[in-house]
XYZ file of C-alpha atoms in Angstrom:
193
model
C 60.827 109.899 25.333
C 60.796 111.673 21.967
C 57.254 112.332 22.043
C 54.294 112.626 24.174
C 50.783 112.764 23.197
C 48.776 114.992 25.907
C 44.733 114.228 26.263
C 43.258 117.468 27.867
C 39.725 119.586 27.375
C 39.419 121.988 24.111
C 37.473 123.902 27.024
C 38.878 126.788 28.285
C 37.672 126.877 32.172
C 37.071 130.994 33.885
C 39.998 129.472 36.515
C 43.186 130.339 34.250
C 45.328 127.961 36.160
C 44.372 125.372 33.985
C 45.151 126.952 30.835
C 48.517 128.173 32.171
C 49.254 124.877 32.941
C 48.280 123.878 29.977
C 50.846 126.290 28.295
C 53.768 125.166 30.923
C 53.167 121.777 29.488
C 53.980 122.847 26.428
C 56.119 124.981 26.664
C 58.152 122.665 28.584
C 57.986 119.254 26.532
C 59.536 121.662 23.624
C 62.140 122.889 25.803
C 63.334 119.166 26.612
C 63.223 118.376 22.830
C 59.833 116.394 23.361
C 57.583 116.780 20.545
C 53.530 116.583 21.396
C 51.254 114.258 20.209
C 47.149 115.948 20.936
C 43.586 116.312 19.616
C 44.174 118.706 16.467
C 42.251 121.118 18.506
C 43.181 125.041 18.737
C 40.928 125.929 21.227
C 41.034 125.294 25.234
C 43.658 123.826 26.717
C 44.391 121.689 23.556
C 45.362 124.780 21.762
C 47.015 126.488 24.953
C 49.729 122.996 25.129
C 49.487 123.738 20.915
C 50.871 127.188 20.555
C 53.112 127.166 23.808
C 54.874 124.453 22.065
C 54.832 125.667 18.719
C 55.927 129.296 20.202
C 58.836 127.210 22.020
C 60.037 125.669 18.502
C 58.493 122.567 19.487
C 57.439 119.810 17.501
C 53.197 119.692 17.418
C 51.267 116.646 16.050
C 47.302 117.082 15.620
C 45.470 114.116 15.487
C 41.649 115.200 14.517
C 38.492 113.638 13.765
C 37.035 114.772 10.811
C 33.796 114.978 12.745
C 35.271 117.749 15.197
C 37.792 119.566 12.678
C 34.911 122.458 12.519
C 33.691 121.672 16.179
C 37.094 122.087 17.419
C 38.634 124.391 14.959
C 41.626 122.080 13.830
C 44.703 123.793 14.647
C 46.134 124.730 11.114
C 49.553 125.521 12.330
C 50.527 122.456 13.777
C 54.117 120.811 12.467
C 51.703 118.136 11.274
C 47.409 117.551 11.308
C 46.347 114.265 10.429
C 42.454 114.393 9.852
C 40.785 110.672 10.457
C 37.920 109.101 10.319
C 36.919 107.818 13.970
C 38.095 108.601 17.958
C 39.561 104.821 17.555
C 41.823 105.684 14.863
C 42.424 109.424 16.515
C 43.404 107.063 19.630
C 45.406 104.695 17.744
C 47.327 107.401 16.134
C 47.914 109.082 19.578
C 49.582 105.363 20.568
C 51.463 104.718 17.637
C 52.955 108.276 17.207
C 54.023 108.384 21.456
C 56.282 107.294 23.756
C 53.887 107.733 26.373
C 50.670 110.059 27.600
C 49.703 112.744 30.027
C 46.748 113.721 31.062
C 45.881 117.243 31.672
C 42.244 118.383 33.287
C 39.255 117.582 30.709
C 35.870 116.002 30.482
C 34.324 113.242 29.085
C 36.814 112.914 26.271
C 39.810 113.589 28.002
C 38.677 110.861 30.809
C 37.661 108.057 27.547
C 41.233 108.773 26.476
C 42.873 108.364 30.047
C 40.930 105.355 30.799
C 41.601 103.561 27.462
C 45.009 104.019 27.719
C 45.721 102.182 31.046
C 43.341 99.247 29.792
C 45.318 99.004 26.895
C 48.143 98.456 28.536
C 46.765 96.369 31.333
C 46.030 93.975 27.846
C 49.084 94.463 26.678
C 48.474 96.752 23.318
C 51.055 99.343 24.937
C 53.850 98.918 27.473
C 54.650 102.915 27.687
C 53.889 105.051 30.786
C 50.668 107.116 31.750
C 50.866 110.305 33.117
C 48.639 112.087 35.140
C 49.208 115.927 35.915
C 46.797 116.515 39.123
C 46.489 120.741 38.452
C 45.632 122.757 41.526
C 43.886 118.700 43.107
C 41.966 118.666 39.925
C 42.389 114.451 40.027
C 42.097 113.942 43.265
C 38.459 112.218 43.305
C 39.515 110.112 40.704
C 42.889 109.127 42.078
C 41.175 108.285 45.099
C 38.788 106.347 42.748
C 41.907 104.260 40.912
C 43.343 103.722 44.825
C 39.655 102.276 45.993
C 39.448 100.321 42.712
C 42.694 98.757 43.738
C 41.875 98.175 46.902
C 38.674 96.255 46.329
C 40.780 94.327 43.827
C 39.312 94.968 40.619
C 42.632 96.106 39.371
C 45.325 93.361 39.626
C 48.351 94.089 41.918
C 50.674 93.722 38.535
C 48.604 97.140 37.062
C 48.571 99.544 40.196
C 51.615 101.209 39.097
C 50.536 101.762 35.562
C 48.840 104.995 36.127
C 51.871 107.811 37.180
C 49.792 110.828 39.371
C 51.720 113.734 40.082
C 50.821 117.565 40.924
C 54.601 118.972 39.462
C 55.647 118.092 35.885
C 59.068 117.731 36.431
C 58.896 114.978 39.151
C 55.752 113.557 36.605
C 58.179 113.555 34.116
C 61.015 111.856 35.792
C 58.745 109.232 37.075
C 57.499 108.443 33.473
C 61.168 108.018 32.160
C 61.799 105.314 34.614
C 58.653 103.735 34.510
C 58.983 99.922 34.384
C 56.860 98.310 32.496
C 54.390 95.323 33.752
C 53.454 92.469 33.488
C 50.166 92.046 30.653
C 47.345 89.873 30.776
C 48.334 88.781 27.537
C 51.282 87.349 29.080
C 49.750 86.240 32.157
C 48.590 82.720 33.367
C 44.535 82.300 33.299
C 45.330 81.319 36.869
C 46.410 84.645 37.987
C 43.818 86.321 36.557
């Protein structure tokens, strides 16, 4: 994996734990030579995984809508910002620049990217692996949610592996590397749909 994009909140939550996992992120993905693909963003936990990278020699690629550029406060000392026009193309970009994502706590935005990014590769637009870093049980509701969305059957048997939950980075890591990819409705029959 020679890059990673990261989806995660530009908040920056009164529990630090977040924020310094944020920064081990980071930190860590530009230790392992793995540059980071995220929202342009220099505030919250977008511009904690920014500058621990950065301060690790890291490579850091913003991907910003010009919408949010003042919202956010693009991150002017990225390696690279690429202002666009829309969240599709900021998404897009995000996919076309990885190897794979992880997903660190967030809101709304963070949870649009997440969720778009395993139903893109349930279709078949992607085959790379989706990471999940569950900080301090942050993700546990909504890994409970994927497990009971599996279990009632509204995501196929083929696609319950695509998203990769883990607590420690290393493991999450590891697990992403030897992800296998699946088999795409694209590619599948209409009658195993």
């Amino acid at each position: 994996m020679r890059r990673l994009a990261i989806y995660c909140g530009s908040a920056s939550p009164a529990d630090t734990t977040y924020v310094e996992a944020a920064r081990h992120v980071g930190r860590t993905l530009a230790e392992r030579g793995i540059g980071v693909v995220y929202g342009g963003g220099r505030l919250g936990l977008m511009g904690a995984v920014a500058d621990a990278a950065l301060e690790a020699g890291g490579e850091v690629i913003g991907v910003i809508p010009e919408k949010l550029v003042a919202a956010e406060v693009a991150h002017r000392g990225c390696t690279e910002l690429h202002v666009v026009q829309t969240m599709h193309q900021r998404k897009q970009m995000f996919t076309d620049l990885s190897d794979g994502f992880i997903t660190l706590p967030g809101g709304v935005g963070t949870m649009d990217e997440l969720w778009e990014a395993i139903s893109w590769s349930q279709i078949g637009y992607h085959q790379l692996p989706v990471g999940l870093l569950n900080v301090a049980g942050f993700y546990d509701p909504l890994i409970a949610f994927n497990s009971q969305m599996i279990n009632v059957g509204f995501i196929r048997p083929q696609h319950k592996d695509i998203l990769i939950a883990d607590a420690d980075l290393d493991r999450l890591l590891e697990r992403m590397a030897a992800y296998e990819p699946h088999e795409t409705i694209e590619r599948m029959k209409a009658s195993n749909l």
